[in-house]
PDB file of N, CA and C in Angstrom:
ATOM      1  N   UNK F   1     -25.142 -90.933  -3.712  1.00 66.00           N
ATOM      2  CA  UNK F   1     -23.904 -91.189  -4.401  1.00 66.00           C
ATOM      3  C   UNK F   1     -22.748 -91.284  -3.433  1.00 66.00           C
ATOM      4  N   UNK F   2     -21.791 -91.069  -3.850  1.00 69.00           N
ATOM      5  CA  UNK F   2     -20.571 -91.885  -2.530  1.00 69.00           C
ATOM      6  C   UNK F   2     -20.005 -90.002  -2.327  1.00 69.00           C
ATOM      7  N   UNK F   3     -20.244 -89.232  -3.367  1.00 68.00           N
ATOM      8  CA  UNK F   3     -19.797 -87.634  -3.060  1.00 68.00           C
ATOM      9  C   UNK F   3     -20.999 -87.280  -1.912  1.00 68.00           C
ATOM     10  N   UNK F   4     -20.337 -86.618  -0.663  1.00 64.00           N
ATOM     11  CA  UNK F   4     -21.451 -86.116   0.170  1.00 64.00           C
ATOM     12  C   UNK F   4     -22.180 -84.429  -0.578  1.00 64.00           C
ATOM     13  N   UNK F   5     -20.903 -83.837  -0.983  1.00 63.00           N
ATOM     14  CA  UNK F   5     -21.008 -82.449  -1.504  1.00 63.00           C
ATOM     15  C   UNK F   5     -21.921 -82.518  -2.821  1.00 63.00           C
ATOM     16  N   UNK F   6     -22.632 -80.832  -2.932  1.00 65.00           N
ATOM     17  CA  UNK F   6     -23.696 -81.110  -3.910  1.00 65.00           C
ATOM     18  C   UNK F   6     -23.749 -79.997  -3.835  1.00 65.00           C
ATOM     19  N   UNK F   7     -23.862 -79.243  -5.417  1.00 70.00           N
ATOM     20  CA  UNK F   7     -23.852 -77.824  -5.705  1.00 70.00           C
ATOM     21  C   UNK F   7     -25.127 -77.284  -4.652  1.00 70.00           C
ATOM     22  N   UNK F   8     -25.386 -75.812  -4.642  1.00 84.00           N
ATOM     23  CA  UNK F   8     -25.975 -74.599  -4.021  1.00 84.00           C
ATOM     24  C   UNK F   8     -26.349 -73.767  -5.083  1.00 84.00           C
ATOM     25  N   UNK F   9     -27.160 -74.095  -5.649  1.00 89.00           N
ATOM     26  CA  UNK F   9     -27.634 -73.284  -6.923  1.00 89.00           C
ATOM     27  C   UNK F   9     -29.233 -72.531  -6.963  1.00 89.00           C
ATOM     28  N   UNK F  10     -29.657 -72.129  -6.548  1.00 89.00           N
ATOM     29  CA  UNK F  10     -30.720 -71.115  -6.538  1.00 89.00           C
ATOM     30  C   UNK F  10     -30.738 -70.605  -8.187  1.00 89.00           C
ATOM     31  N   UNK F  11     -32.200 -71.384  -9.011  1.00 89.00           N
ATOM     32  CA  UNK F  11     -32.854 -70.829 -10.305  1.00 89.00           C
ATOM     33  C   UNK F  11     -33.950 -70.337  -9.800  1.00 89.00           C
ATOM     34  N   UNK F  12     -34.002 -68.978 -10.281  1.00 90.00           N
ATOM     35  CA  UNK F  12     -35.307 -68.202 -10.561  1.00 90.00           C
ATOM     36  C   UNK F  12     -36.010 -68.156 -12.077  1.00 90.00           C
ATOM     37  N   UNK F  13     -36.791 -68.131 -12.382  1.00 84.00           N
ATOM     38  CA  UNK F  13     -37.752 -67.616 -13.339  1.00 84.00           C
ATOM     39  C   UNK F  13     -38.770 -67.005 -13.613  1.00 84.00           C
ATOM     40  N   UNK F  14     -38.636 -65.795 -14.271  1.00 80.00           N
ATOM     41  CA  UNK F  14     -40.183 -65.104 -14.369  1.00 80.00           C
ATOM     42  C   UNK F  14     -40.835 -65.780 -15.613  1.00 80.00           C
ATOM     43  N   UNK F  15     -41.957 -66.710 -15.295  1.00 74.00           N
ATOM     44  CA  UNK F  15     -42.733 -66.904 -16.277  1.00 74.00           C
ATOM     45  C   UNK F  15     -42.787 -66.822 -17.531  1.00 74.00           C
ATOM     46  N   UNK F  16     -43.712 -65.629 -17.691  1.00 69.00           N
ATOM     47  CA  UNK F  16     -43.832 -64.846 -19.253  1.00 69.00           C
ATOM     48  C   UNK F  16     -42.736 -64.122 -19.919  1.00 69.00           C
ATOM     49  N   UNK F  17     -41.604 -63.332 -18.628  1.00 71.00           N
ATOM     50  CA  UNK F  17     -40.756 -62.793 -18.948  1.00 71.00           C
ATOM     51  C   UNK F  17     -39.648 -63.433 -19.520  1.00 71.00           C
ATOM     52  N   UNK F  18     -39.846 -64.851 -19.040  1.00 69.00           N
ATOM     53  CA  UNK F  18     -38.101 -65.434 -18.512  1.00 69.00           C
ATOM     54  C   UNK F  18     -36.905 -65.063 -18.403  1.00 69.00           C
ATOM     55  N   UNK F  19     -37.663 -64.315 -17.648  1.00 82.00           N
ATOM     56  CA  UNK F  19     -35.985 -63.373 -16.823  1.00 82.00           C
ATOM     57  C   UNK F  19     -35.280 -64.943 -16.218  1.00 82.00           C
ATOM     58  N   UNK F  20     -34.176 -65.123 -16.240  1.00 86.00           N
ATOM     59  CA  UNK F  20     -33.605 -65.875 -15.349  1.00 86.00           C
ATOM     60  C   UNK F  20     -32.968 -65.661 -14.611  1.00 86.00           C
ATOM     61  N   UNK F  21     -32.694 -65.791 -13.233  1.00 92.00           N
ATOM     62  CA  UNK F  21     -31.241 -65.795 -11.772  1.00 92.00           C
ATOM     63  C   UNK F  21     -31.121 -67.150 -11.731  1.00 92.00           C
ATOM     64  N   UNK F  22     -30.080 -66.857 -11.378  1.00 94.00           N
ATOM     65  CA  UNK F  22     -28.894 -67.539 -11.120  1.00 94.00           C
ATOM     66  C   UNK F  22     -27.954 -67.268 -10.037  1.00 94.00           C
ATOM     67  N   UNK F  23     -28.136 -67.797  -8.544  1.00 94.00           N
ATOM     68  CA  UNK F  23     -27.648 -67.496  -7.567  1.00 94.00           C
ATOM     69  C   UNK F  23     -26.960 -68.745  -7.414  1.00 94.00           C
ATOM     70  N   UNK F  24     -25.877 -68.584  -6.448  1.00 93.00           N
ATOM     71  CA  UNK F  24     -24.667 -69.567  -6.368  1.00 93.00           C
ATOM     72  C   UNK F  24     -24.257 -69.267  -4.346  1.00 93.00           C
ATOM     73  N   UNK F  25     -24.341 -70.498  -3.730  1.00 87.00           N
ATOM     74  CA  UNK F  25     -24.763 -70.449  -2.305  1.00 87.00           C
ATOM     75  C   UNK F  25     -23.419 -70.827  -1.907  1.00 87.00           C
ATOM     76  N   UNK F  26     -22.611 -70.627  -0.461  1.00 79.00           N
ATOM     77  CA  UNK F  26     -21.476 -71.284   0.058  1.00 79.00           C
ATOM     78  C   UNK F  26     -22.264 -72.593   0.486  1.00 79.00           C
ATOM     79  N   UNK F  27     -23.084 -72.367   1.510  1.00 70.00           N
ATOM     80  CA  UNK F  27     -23.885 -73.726   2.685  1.00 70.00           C
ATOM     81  C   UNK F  27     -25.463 -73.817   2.372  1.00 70.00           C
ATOM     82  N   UNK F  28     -25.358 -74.585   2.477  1.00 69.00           N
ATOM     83  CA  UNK F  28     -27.156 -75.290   2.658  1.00 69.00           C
ATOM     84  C   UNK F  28     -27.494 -74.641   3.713  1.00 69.00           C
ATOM     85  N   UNK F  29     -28.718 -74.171   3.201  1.00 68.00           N
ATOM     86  CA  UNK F  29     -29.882 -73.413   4.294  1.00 68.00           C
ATOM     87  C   UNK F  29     -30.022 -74.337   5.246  1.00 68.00           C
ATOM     88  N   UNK F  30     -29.308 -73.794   6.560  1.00 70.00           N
ATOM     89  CA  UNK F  30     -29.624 -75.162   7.364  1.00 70.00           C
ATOM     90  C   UNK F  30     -29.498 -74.052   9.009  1.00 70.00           C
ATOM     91  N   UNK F  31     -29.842 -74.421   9.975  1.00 72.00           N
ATOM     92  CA  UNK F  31     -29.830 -73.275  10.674  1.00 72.00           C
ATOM     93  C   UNK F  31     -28.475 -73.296  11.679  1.00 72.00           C
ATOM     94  N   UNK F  32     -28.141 -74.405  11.250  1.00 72.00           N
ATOM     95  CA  UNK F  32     -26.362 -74.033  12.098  1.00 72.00           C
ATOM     96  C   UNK F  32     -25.526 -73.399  11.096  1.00 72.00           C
ATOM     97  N   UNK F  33     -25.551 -73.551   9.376  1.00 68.00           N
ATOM     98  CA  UNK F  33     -25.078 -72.391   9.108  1.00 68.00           C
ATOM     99  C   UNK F  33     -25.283 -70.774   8.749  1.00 68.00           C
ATOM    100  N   UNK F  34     -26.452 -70.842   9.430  1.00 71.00           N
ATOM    101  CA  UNK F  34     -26.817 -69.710   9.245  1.00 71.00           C
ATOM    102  C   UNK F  34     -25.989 -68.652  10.310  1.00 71.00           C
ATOM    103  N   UNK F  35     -26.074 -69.580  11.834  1.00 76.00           N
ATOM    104  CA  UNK F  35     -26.191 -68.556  13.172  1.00 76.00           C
ATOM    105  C   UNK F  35     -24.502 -68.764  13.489  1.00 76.00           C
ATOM    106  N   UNK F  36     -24.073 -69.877  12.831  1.00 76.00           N
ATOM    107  CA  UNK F  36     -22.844 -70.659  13.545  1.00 76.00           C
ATOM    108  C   UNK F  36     -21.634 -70.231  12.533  1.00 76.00           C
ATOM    109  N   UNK F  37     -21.519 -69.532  11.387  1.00 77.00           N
ATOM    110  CA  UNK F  37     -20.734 -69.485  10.646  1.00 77.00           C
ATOM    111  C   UNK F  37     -21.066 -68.397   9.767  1.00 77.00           C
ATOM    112  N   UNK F  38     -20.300 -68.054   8.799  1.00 78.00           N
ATOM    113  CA  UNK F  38     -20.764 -66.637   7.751  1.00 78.00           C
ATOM    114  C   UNK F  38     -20.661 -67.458   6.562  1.00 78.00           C
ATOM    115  N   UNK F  39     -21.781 -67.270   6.189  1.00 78.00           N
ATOM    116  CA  UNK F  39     -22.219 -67.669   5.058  1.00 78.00           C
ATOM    117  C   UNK F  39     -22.280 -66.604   3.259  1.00 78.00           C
ATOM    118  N   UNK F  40     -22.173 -66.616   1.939  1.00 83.00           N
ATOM    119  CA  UNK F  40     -22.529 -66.193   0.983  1.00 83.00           C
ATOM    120  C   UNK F  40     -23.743 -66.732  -0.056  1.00 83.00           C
ATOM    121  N   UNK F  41     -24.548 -65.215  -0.401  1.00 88.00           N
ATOM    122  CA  UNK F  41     -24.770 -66.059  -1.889  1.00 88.00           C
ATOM    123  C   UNK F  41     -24.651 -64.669  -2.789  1.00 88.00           C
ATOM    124  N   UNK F  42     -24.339 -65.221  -4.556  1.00 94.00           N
ATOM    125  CA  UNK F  42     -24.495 -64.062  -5.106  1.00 94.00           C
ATOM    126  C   UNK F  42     -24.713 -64.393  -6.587  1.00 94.00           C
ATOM    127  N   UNK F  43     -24.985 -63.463  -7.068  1.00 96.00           N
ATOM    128  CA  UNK F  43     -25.912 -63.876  -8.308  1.00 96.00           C
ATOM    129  C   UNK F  43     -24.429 -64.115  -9.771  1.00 96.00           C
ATOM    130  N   UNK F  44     -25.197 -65.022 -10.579  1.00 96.00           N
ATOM    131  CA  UNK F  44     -24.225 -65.314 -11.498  1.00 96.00           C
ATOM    132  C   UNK F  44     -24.834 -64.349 -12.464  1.00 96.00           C
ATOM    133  N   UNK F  45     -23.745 -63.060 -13.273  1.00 95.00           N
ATOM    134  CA  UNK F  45     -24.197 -62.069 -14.166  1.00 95.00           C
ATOM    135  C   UNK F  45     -24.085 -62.341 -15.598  1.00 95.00           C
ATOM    136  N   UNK F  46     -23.033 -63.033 -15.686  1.00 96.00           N
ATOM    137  CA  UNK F  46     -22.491 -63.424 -17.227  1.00 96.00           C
ATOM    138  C   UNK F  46     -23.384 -64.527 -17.818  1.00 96.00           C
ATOM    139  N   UNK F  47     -24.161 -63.954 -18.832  1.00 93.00           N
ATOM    140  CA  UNK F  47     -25.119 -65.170 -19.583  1.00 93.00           C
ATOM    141  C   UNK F  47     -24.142 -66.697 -19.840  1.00 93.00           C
ATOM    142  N   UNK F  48     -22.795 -66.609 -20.476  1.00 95.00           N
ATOM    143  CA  UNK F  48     -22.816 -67.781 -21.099  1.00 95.00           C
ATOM    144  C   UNK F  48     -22.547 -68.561 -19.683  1.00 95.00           C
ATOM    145  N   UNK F  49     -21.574 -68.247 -18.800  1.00 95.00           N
ATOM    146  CA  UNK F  49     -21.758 -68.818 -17.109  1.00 95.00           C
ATOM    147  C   UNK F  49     -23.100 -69.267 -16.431  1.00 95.00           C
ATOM    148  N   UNK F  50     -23.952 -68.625 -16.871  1.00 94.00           N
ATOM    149  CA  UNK F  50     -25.470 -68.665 -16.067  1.00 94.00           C
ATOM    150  C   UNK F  50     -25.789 -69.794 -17.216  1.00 94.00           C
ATOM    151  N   UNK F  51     -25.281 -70.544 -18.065  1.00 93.00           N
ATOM    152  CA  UNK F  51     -26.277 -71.679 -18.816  1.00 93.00           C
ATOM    153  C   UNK F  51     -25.372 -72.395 -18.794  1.00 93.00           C
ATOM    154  N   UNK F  52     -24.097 -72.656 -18.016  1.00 92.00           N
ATOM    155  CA  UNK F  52     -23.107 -73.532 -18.073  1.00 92.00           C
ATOM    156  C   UNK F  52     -23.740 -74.021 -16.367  1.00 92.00           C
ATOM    157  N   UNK F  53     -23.555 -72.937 -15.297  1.00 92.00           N
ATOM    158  CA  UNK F  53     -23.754 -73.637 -13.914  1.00 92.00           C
ATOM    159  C   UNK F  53     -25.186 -74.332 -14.284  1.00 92.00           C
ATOM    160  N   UNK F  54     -26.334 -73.863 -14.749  1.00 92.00           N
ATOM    161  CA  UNK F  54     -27.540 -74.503 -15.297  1.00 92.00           C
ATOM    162  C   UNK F  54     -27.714 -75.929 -16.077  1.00 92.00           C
ATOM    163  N   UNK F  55     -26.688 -75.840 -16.709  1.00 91.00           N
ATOM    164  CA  UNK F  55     -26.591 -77.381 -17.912  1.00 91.00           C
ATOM    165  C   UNK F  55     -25.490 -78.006 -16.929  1.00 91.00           C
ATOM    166  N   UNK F  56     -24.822 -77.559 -16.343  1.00 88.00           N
ATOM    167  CA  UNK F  56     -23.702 -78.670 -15.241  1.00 88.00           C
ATOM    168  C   UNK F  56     -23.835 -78.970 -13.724  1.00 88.00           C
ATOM    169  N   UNK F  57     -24.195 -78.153 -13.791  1.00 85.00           N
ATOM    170  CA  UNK F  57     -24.555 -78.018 -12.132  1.00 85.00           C
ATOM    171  C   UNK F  57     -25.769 -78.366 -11.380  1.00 85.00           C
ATOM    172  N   UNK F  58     -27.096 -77.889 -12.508  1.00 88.00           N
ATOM    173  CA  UNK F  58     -28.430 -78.063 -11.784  1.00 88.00           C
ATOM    174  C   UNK F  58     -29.056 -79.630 -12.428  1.00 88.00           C
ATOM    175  N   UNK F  59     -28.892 -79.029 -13.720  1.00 90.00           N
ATOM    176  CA  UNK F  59     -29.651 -79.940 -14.991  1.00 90.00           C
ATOM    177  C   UNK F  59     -29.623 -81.308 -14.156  1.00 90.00           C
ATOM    178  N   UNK F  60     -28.483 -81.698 -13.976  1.00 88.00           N
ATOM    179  CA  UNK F  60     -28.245 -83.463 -13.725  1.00 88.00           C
ATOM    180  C   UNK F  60     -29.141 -83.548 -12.755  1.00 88.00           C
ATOM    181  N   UNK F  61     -29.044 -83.155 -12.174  1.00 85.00           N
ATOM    182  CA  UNK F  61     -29.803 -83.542 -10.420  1.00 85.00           C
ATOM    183  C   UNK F  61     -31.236 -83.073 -10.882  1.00 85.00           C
ATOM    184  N   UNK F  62     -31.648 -82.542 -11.425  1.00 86.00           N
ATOM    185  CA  UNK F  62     -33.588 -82.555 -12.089  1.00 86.00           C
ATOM    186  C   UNK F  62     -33.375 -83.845 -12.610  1.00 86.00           C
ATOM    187  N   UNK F  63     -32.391 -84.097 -13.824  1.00 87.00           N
ATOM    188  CA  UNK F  63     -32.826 -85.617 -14.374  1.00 87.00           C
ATOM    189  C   UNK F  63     -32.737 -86.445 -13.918  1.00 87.00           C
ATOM    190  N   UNK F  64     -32.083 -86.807 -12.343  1.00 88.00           N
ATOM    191  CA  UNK F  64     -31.663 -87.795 -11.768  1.00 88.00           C
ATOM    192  C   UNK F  64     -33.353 -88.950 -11.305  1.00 88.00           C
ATOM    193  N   UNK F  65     -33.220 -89.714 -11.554  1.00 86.00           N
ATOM    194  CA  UNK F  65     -34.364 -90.585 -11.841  1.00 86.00           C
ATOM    195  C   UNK F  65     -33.711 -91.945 -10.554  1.00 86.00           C
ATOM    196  N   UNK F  66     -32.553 -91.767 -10.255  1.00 84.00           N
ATOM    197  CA  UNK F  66     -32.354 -93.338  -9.304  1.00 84.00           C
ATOM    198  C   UNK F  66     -31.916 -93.072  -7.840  1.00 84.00           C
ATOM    199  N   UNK F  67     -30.877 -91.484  -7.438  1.00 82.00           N
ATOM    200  CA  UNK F  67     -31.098 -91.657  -6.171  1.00 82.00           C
ATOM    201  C   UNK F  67     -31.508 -89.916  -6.149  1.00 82.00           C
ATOM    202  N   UNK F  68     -32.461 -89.555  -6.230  1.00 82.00           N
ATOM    203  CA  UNK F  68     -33.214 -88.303  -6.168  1.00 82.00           C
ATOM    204  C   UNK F  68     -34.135 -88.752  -4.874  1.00 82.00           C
ATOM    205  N   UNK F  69     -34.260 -87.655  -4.168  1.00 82.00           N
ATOM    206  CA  UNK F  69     -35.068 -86.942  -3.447  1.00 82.00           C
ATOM    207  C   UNK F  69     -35.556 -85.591  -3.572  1.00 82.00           C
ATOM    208  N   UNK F  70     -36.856 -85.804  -3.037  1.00 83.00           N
ATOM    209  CA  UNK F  70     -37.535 -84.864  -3.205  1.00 83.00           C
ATOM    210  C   UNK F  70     -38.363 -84.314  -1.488  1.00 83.00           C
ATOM    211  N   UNK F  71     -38.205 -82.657  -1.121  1.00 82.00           N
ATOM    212  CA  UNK F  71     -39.038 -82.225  -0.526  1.00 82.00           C
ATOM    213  C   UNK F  71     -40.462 -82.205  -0.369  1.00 82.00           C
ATOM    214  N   UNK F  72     -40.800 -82.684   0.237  1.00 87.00           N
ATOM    215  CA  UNK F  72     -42.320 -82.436   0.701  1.00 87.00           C
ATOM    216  C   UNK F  72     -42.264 -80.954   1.312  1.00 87.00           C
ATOM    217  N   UNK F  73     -43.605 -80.820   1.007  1.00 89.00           N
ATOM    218  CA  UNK F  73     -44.583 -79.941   1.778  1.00 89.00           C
ATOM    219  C   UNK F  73     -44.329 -79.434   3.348  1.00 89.00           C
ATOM    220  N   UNK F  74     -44.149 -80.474   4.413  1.00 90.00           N
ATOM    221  CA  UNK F  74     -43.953 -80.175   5.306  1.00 90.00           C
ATOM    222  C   UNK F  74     -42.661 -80.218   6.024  1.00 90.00           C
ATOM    223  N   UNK F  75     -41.479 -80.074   4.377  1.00 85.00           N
ATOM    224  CA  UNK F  75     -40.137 -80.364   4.937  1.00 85.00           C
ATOM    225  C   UNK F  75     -39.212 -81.624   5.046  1.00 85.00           C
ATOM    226  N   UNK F  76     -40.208 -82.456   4.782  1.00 87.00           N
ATOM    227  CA  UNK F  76     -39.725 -83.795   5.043  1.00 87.00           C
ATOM    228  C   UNK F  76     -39.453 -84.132   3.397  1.00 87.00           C
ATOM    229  N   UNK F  77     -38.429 -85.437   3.303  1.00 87.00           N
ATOM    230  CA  UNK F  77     -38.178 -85.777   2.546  1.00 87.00           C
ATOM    231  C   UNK F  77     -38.478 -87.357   1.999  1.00 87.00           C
ATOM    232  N   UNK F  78     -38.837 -87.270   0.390  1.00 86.00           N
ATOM    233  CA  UNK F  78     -39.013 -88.707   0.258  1.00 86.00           C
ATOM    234  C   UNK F  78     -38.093 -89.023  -1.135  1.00 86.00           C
ATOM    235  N   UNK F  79     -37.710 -90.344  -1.479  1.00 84.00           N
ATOM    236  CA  UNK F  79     -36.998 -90.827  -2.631  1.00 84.00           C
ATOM    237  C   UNK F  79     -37.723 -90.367  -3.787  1.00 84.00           C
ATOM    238  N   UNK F  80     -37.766 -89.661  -5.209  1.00 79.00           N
ATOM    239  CA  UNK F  80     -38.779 -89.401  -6.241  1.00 79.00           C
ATOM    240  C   UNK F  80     -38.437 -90.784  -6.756  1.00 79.00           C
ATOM    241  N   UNK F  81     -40.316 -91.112  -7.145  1.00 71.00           N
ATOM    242  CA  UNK F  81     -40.477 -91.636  -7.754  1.00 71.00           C
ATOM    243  C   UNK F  81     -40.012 -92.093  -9.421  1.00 71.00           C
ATOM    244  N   UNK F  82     -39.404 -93.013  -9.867  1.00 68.00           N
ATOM    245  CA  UNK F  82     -39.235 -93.676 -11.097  1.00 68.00           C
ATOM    246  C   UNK F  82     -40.306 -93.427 -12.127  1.00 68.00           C
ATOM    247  N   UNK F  83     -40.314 -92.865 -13.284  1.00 58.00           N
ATOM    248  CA  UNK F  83     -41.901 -93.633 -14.023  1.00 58.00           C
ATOM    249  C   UNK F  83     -41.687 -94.920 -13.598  1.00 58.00           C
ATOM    250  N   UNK F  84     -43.112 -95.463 -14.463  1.00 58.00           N
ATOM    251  CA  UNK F  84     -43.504 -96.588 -13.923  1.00 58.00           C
ATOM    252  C   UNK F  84     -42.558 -97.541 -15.096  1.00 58.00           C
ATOM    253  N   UNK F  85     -42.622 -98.609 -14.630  1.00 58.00           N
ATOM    254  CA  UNK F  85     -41.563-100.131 -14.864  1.00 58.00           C
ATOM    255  C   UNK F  85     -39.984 -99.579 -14.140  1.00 58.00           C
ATOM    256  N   UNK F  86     -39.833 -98.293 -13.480  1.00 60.00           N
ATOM    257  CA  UNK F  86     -38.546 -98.155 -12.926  1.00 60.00           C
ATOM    258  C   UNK F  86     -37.554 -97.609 -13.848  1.00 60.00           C
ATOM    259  N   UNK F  87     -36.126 -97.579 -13.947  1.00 57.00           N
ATOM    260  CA  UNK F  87     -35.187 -96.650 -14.720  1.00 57.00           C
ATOM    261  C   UNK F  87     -34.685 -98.116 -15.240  1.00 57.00           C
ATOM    262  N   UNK F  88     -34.702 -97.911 -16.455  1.00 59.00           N
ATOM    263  CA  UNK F  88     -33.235 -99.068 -16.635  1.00 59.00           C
ATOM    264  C   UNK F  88     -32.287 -99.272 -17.304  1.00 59.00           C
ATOM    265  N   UNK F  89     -31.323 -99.596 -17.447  1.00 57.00           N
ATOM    266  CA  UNK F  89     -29.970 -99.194 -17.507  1.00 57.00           C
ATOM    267  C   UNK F  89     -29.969 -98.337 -18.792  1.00 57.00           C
ATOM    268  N   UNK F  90     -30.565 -98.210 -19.814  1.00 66.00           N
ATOM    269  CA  UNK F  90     -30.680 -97.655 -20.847  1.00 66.00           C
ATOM    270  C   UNK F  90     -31.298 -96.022 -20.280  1.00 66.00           C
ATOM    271  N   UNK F  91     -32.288 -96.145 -19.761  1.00 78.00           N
ATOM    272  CA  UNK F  91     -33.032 -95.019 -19.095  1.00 78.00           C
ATOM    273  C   UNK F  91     -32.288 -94.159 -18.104  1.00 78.00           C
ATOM    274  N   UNK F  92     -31.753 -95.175 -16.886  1.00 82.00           N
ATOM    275  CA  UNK F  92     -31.203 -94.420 -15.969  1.00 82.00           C
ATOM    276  C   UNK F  92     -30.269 -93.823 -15.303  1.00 82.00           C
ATOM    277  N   UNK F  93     -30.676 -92.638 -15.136  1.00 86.00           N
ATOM    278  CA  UNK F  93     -29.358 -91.418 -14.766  1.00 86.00           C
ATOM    279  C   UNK F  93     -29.384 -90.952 -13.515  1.00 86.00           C
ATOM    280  N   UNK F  94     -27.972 -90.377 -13.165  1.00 87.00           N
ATOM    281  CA  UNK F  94     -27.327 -90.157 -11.494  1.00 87.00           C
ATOM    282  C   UNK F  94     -26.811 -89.105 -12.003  1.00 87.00           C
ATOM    283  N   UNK F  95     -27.263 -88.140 -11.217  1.00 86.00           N
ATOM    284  CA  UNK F  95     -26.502 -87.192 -11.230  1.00 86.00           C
ATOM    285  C   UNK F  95     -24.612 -86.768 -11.122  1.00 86.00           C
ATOM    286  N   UNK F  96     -24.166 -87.804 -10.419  1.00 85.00           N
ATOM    287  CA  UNK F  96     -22.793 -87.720  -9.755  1.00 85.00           C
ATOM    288  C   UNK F  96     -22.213 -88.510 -10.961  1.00 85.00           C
ATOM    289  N   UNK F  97     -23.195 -89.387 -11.742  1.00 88.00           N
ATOM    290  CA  UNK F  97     -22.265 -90.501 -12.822  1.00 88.00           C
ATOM    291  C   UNK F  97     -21.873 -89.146 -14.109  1.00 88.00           C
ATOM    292  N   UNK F  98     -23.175 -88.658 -14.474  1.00 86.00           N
ATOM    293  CA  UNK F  98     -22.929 -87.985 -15.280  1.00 86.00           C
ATOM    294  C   UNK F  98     -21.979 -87.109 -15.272  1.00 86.00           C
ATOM    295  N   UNK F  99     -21.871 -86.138 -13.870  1.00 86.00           N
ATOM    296  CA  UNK F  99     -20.887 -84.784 -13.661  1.00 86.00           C
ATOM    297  C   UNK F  99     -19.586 -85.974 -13.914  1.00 86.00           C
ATOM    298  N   UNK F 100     -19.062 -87.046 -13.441  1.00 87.00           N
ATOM    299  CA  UNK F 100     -17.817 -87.331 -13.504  1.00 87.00           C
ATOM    300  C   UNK F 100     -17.334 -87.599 -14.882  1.00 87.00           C
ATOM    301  N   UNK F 101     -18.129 -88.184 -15.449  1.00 88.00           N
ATOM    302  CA  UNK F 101     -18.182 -88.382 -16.408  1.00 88.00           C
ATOM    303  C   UNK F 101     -17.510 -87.598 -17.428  1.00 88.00           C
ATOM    304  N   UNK F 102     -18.918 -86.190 -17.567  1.00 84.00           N
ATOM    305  CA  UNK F 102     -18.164 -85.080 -18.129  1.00 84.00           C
ATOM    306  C   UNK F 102     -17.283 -84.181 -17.656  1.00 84.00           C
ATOM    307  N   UNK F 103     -16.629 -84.736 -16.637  1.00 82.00           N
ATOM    308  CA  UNK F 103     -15.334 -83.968 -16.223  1.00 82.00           C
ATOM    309  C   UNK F 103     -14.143 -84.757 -16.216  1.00 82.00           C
ATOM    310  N   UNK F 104     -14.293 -86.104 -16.493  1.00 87.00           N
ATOM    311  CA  UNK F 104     -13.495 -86.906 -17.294  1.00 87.00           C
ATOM    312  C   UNK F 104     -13.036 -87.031 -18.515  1.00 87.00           C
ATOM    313  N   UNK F 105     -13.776 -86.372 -19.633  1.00 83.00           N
ATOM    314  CA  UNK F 105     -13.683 -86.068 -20.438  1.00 83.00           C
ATOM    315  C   UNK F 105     -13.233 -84.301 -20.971  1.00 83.00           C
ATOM    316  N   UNK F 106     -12.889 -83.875 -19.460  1.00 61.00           N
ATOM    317  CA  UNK F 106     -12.789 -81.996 -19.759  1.00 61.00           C
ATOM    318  C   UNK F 106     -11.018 -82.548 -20.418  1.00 61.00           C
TER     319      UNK F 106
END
């Protein structure tokens, strides 16, 4: 998208329990900010907050179907795949269209 910035959101889930966390990061795990700068993370406590950063913050970027990437295994990264015939305009969603969107409308 043309925004370089992109939330820091750490979801946990226990399974059977569904306990949920909700952690909220300053920097991307990256190792210059780890050694090179002071970094935060800390957990979001307030339920209705913890399903707002979840439905605004994370949600889009799982549904994002056109410029998503995805981690591999060995770190490396590849574009996720489309279902098959591709996204189309009816189908397909961006994460960055949507957030502006609904913050165009706040």
């Amino acid at each position: 998208g043309r925004f370089l910035e992109h939330s820091r959101i750490f979801y946990f889930r226990n399974g059977g329990a569904g306990k949920e966390r909700v952690m909220l990061s300053s920097a991307d795990w990256m190792e210059r900010n780890f050694f090179r700068r002071i970094e935060l993370c800390f957990p979001v406590l307030d339920p209705k907050l913890k399903k707002r950063v979840v439905a605004e913050g994370l949600a889009p970027y799982l549904e994002d179907n056109t410029q998503a990437w995805e981690m591999d295994a060995d770190g490396g990264y590849s574009r996720r795949k489309t279902a098959r015939g591709g996204a189309t305009a009816k189908t397909r969603k961006v994460a960055q269209e949507q957030l502006l969107a609904l913050l165009a409308g706040a």
